[in-house]
Coordinates of C-alpha atoms in Angstrom, one line a residue:
M93 CA 15.4 4.1 24.8
S94 CA 12.9 3.5 27.5
I95 CA 11.2 0.2 27.8
L96 CA 7.8 -0.5 29.4
F97 CA 7.9 -3.6 32.0
L98 CA 5.1 -5.8 33.0
L99 CA 5.4 -7.2 36.8
V100 CA 4.2 -10.7 37.1
G101 CA 3.0 -11.7 40.8
N102 CA 1.5 -10.0 43.6
S103 CA 4.6 -9.3 45.8
T104 CA 5.7 -5.8 46.3
Y105 CA 8.4 -6.3 48.9
L106 CA 11.4 -8.6 49.5
D107 CA 12.8 -9.8 52.8
D108 CA 14.5 -12.9 54.1
H109 CA 11.1 -14.7 54.6
G110 CA 9.4 -13.1 51.9
P111 CA 8.3 -14.6 48.5
P112 CA 10.7 -15.0 45.8
P113 CA 11.8 -12.0 43.4
Q114 CA 9.3 -10.9 41.1
K115 CA 9.6 -11.9 37.4
V116 CA 10.2 -8.8 35.1
L117 CA 8.9 -9.3 31.6
P118 CA 9.5 -7.0 28.7
F119 CA 6.5 -5.3 27.1
P120 CA 5.0 -6.7 25.0
S121 CA 5.5 -10.3 26.3
Q122 CA 3.3 -12.0 24.0
V123 CA 4.0 -11.7 20.2
V124 CA 2.7 -13.6 17.4
Y125 CA 4.3 -13.8 13.8
N126 CA 1.5 -15.5 11.8
R127 CA 3.9 -15.8 8.7
V128 CA 2.6 -15.7 5.2
G129 CA 4.0 -18.5 3.1
K130 CA 6.8 -17.9 0.7
C131 CA 7.5 -14.4 2.1
G132 CA 10.8 -15.3 3.6
S133 CA 9.5 -16.7 6.8
R134 CA 11.9 -19.6 7.0
T135 CA 14.9 -17.0 7.0
V136 CA 13.3 -15.3 9.8
V137 CA 12.4 -18.4 11.8
L138 CA 16.1 -19.5 11.4
L139 CA 17.0 -16.0 12.9
L140 CA 14.4 -16.5 15.7
R141 CA 16.0 -19.8 16.8
I142 CA 19.3 -18.2 17.3
L143 CA 17.8 -15.1 19.0
S144 CA 15.5 -17.2 21.5
E145 CA 18.7 -18.8 23.0
K146 CA 20.7 -15.6 22.8
H147 CA 18.0 -13.4 24.5
G148 CA 16.1 -16.0 26.7
F149 CA 12.6 -15.8 25.2
N150 CA 10.1 -18.6 24.6
L151 CA 10.1 -19.4 20.8
V152 CA 6.6 -21.4 20.2
T153 CA 6.6 -22.8 16.9
S154 CA 4.0 -25.1 15.2
D155 CA 4.4 -28.2 13.0
I156 CA 1.3 -27.4 11.0
H157 CA 2.0 -25.7 7.8
N158 CA -1.1 -26.3 5.7
K159 CA -4.0 -25.4 8.1
T160 CA -4.4 -21.8 8.0
R161 CA -8.3 -21.6 8.5
L162 CA -9.7 -23.0 11.6
T163 CA -13.0 -23.7 12.9
K164 CA -14.3 -21.8 16.0
N165 CA -13.3 -24.8 18.3
E166 CA -9.9 -24.9 16.7
Q167 CA -9.3 -21.2 17.1
M168 CA -10.3 -21.4 20.9
E169 CA -7.9 -24.4 21.4
L170 CA -5.1 -22.7 19.7
I171 CA -5.6 -19.3 21.5
K172 CA -5.8 -21.2 24.8
N173 CA -2.7 -23.0 24.2
V174 CA -0.6 -20.0 23.0
S175 CA -1.9 -17.9 25.8
T176 CA -0.7 -20.2 28.4
A177 CA 2.8 -20.4 27.0
E178 CA 5.5 -19.2 29.3
Q179 CA 6.2 -15.5 28.7
P180 CA 7.7 -13.7 27.2
Y181 CA 7.0 -15.9 24.1
L182 CA 6.9 -15.4 20.4
F183 CA 4.6 -17.6 18.6
T184 CA 4.9 -18.4 14.8
R185 CA 2.8 -20.5 12.7
H186 CA 1.4 -20.3 9.0
V187 CA -2.3 -19.2 10.1
H188 CA -4.8 -16.4 9.2
F189 CA -5.1 -13.7 11.8
L190 CA -6.8 -14.6 15.0
N191 CA -8.7 -12.4 17.3
F192 CA -7.6 -13.5 20.9
S193 CA -9.9 -10.9 22.4
R194 CA -12.9 -12.6 20.8
F195 CA -12.4 -15.5 23.0
G196 CA -11.3 -13.8 26.1
G197 CA -7.6 -13.8 25.8
D198 CA -5.4 -11.1 26.0
Q199 CA -4.6 -9.7 22.4
P200 CA -0.9 -10.2 21.5
V201 CA 1.4 -7.9 19.5
Y202 CA 1.2 -9.1 15.7
I203 CA 4.2 -8.8 13.3
N204 CA 4.5 -10.2 9.6
I205 CA 6.2 -9.7 6.4
I206 CA 4.6 -9.7 2.8
R207 CA 6.2 -9.5 -0.9
D208 CA 5.2 -8.6 -4.3
P209 CA 2.2 -10.8 -4.9
V210 CA 3.3 -12.2 -8.2
N211 CA 6.7 -13.1 -7.1
R212 CA 5.3 -15.0 -3.9
F213 CA 2.9 -16.7 -6.3
L214 CA 5.9 -17.8 -8.7
S215 CA 8.1 -18.8 -5.6
N216 CA 5.2 -21.1 -4.2
Y217 CA 4.5 -22.5 -7.6
F218 CA 7.9 -23.9 -8.2
F219 CA 8.7 -24.6 -4.5
R220 CA 5.8 -27.0 -4.5
R221 CA 7.2 -28.7 -7.4
F222 CA 10.8 -28.7 -7.0
G223 CA 11.6 -27.7 -3.5
D224 CA 14.7 -25.9 -2.6
W225 CA 18.6 -26.4 -2.3
R226 CA 18.1 -28.3 1.1
G227 CA 17.6 -31.4 -0.9
E228 CA 16.8 -33.0 -4.0
Q229 CA 13.8 -34.9 -3.0
N230 CA 12.3 -32.3 -0.7
H231 CA 9.5 -31.7 -3.3
M232 CA 8.7 -35.2 -3.5
I233 CA 8.1 -35.4 0.3
R234 CA 6.1 -32.2 0.4
T235 CA 3.9 -33.1 -2.6
P236 CA 4.0 -36.9 -3.1
S237 CA 0.7 -37.0 -4.7
M238 CA 1.2 -34.4 -7.4
R239 CA 1.0 -36.3 -10.8
Q240 CA 3.8 -36.0 -13.1
E241 CA 2.1 -33.9 -15.8
E242 CA 0.9 -31.5 -13.0
R243 CA 4.4 -31.2 -11.5
Y244 CA 6.0 -30.2 -14.9
L245 CA 3.0 -28.2 -15.9
D246 CA 4.4 -25.1 -17.9
I247 CA 3.6 -22.0 -15.8
N248 CA 2.3 -20.0 -18.9
V249 CA -0.2 -23.0 -19.7
C250 CA -1.4 -22.9 -16.0
I251 CA -2.1 -19.2 -16.2
L252 CA -3.3 -18.7 -19.9
E253 CA -5.5 -21.8 -19.7
N254 CA -6.8 -20.8 -16.5
Y255 CA -5.9 -23.9 -14.3
P256 CA -7.3 -23.6 -10.7
E257 CA -3.8 -23.1 -9.2
C258 CA -3.3 -20.1 -11.3
S259 CA -6.7 -18.6 -10.8
N260 CA -8.8 -17.0 -8.0
P261 CA -9.6 -18.0 -5.2
R262 CA -6.1 -19.6 -5.0
L263 CA -4.4 -16.5 -6.0
F264 CA -6.2 -14.4 -3.1
Y265 CA -3.6 -15.5 -0.6
I266 CA -1.9 -12.7 1.2
I267 CA -5.0 -10.7 2.4
P268 CA -6.6 -13.5 4.4
Y269 CA -3.6 -13.8 6.7
F270 CA -4.6 -10.1 7.8
C271 CA -8.3 -10.2 7.3
G272 CA -8.7 -13.2 9.6
Q273 CA -10.9 -16.3 10.0
H274 CA -14.2 -15.0 8.8
P275 CA -15.6 -16.9 5.9
R276 CA -15.7 -13.6 3.7
C277 CA -11.9 -13.3 4.2
R278 CA -11.4 -15.9 1.7
E279 CA -13.6 -14.2 -0.9
P280 CA -11.5 -11.7 -3.3
G281 CA -13.3 -8.3 -2.8
E282 CA -13.3 -5.1 -1.1
W283 CA -14.8 -6.4 2.2
A284 CA -11.7 -8.7 3.0
L285 CA -9.3 -5.9 1.7
E286 CA -10.7 -3.3 4.0
R287 CA -10.9 -5.6 6.9
A288 CA -7.2 -6.8 6.3
K289 CA -6.2 -3.0 6.3
L290 CA -8.0 -2.5 9.6
N291 CA -6.4 -5.2 11.3
V292 CA -2.9 -4.0 10.1
N293 CA -3.6 -0.6 11.6
E294 CA -5.3 -1.9 14.9
N295 CA -3.3 -5.2 15.6
F296 CA 0.1 -5.4 13.9
L297 CA 3.1 -3.5 15.4
L298 CA 4.8 -4.0 12.0
V299 CA 4.1 -5.4 8.7
G300 CA 7.4 -5.2 6.6
I301 CA 8.0 -6.0 2.9
L302 CA 10.5 -8.9 1.9
E303 CA 12.2 -6.7 -0.7
E304 CA 13.6 -4.4 2.0
L305 CA 14.2 -7.3 4.5
E306 CA 17.2 -5.5 6.2
D307 CA 15.1 -2.4 7.0
V308 CA 12.5 -4.7 8.5
L309 CA 15.0 -6.3 10.8
L310 CA 16.3 -3.0 11.9
L311 CA 12.8 -1.8 12.9
L312 CA 12.1 -5.1 14.7
E313 CA 15.2 -4.5 16.6
R314 CA 14.0 -1.0 17.5
F315 CA 10.5 -2.0 18.4
L316 CA 11.1 -5.4 20.1
P317 CA 14.7 -5.4 21.5
H318 CA 14.1 -8.2 23.9
Y319 CA 13.3 -10.4 20.9
F320 CA 15.6 -9.0 17.9
K321 CA 18.5 -7.3 19.5
D322 CA 21.5 -7.8 17.2
V323 CA 19.3 -9.6 14.5
L324 CA 20.9 -7.7 11.7
S325 CA 24.5 -8.7 12.5
I326 CA 23.3 -12.4 12.8
Y327 CA 21.6 -12.1 9.5
K328 CA 24.6 -10.7 7.8
N329 CA 27.0 -13.3 9.2
P330 CA 28.4 -15.3 6.3
E331 CA 27.6 -18.6 7.9
H332 CA 23.9 -17.7 8.5
R333 CA 23.9 -16.5 5.0
K334 CA 24.8 -20.0 3.8
L335 CA 21.9 -21.5 5.7
G336 CA 19.5 -18.9 4.2
N337 CA 20.5 -19.6 0.7
L338 CA 19.6 -23.2 1.1
T339 CA 15.9 -22.2 1.3
V340 CA 15.8 -20.4 -2.2
T341 CA 13.3 -22.2 -4.4
V342 CA 15.0 -23.9 -7.5
K343 CA 14.1 -24.4 -11.0
K344 CA 12.0 -21.0 -11.2
T345 CA 11.3 -19.6 -14.5
V346 CA 9.7 -16.3 -15.5
P347 CA 6.3 -16.3 -17.2
S348 CA 5.6 -14.6 -20.4
P349 CA 4.7 -10.8 -20.4
E350 CA 1.2 -11.7 -21.4
A351 CA 0.9 -14.2 -18.5
I352 CA 2.2 -11.9 -15.9
Q353 CA -0.2 -9.3 -16.9
I354 CA -3.2 -11.6 -16.5
L355 CA -1.8 -12.5 -12.9
Y356 CA -1.8 -8.8 -12.3
Q357 CA -5.5 -8.5 -13.2
R358 CA -6.3 -11.6 -11.1
M359 CA -4.5 -10.4 -8.2
R360 CA -5.5 -6.7 -8.1
Y361 CA -7.0 -6.7 -4.7
E362 CA -3.6 -8.5 -3.4
Y363 CA -1.6 -5.5 -5.2
E364 CA -3.9 -3.0 -3.5
F365 CA -3.1 -4.4 -0.2
Y366 CA 0.5 -4.8 -0.8
Y367 CA 1.0 -1.2 -2.0
Y368 CA -0.9 0.0 1.0
V369 CA 1.4 -2.0 3.4
K370 CA 4.4 -0.8 1.5
E371 CA 3.2 2.9 2.0
Q372 CA 2.8 2.3 5.7
F373 CA 6.3 0.6 6.0
H374 CA 8.0 3.5 4.0
L375 CA 6.2 5.9 6.6
L376 CA 7.7 4.1 9.4
K377 CA 11.2 3.9 7.8
R378 CA 11.1 7.8 7.3
K379 CA 9.9 8.5 11.0
F380 CA 13.1 6.5 12.2
G381 CA 15.4 8.0 9.7
L382 CA 16.0 4.9 7.7
K383 CA 17.2 5.7 4.3
S384 CA 18.6 2.4 3.1
H385 CA 19.6 1.5 -0.5
I386 CA 17.2 -0.6 -2.1
R387 CA 16.8 -2.2 -5.5
K388 CA 14.7 -0.1 -8.1
P389 CA 11.2 -1.7 -7.8
R390 CA 9.5 -2.8 -10.9
P391 CA 7.0 -0.5 -12.4
R392 CA 3.6 -0.5 -10.8
P393 CA 1.1 -2.5 -12.9
E394 CA -1.3 -0.5 -14.9
F395 CA -4.8 -1.8 -14.3
F396 CA -7.6 -1.6 -11.8
I397 CA -5.7 -0.2 -8.9
P398 CA -5.5 3.5 -8.8
S399 CA -2.2 5.4 -8.9
P400 CA -0.4 5.4 -5.5
L401 CA -1.2 8.3 -3.4
E402 CA 1.4 10.7 -2.6
T403 CA 3.3 9.9 0.7
E404 CA 1.8 12.3 3.2
E405 CA 3.8 14.4 5.9
P406 CA 1.9 13.6 8.9
I407 CA 5.1 13.1 11.0
D408 CA 6.1 15.8 13.4
D409 CA 9.8 15.7 13.7
E410 CA 9.7 16.6 17.4
E411 CA 7.3 13.8 18.4
D412 CA 8.8 11.6 20.9
D413 CA 9.6 8.1 19.5
E414 CA 9.1 6.2 22.5
K415 CA 5.7 7.8 23.2
W416 CA 4.6 6.7 19.7
L417 CA 5.6 3.2 20.6
E418 CA 3.8 3.3 23.9
D419 CA 0.7 4.5 21.8
I420 CA 1.1 1.6 19.4
Y421 CA 1.2 -0.9 22.3
K422 CA -2.1 0.5 23.9
R423 CA -4.2 -0.2 21.0

């Protein structure tokens, strides 16, 4: 596979008295993973820590986990800090989409992973209360001010009695990560949904789905080899799988069918976005010949969202894959 390269520096020749050799960076040399909460991101970050040492890229992480929406000044400051990081870098943080070009920066390549919205909500609901297998008291550290009656609130009661945690706008969670920082991105509706879809098409190299994580990793290795080469072999390593298992949320229970149906209704825009992303992801898989075995998906919920469109056949089998990647990078 051919790789595009970016030359840093102005020198075009070398001799005994000339400047030092140019630094050759892979293209793209600026990648942002604005990871969606409870969508497997801790597993991916564990992989990235190993990969950054193995391949020599700069992994830029953030200790801020609960501030996804930023003021204009905060956006400018974060973009400035990220843009001046040593390249090649991969920056990761729970943060809604940032438009670097709006503030005069070079727009990076974005990647992300999402999952079934109800499953994501349930994982977050119980994680906030009871943590994961990394430690019995993790949940107490994460949510120390949570009252006991709230911590042990039955999930069905929360949903059926319309508690704020189980209602909109809190259920409108995934779309803002792709819509961006505009105030309307936080309002459940068509405007935020369509803007999120547009950003996926124009600014994200890949948005995968957690239910097919191995295929996500395979495509990341194909698209971004300097960052993700050998990622799947590392992921499948038994020692790494042990670490990954520690991040599984504990004490999860399944709501009643009635409660789940209510969640589907409240999250109809989230589901429309999820199925849109899933369709695009499957187009990519087909384009690159991935025919992995996946678990049979749950039936699509029957409500507001129209039936899924038939997968189109827009892919010319003779199209050059590397040319397609170059076109993506030029967006």
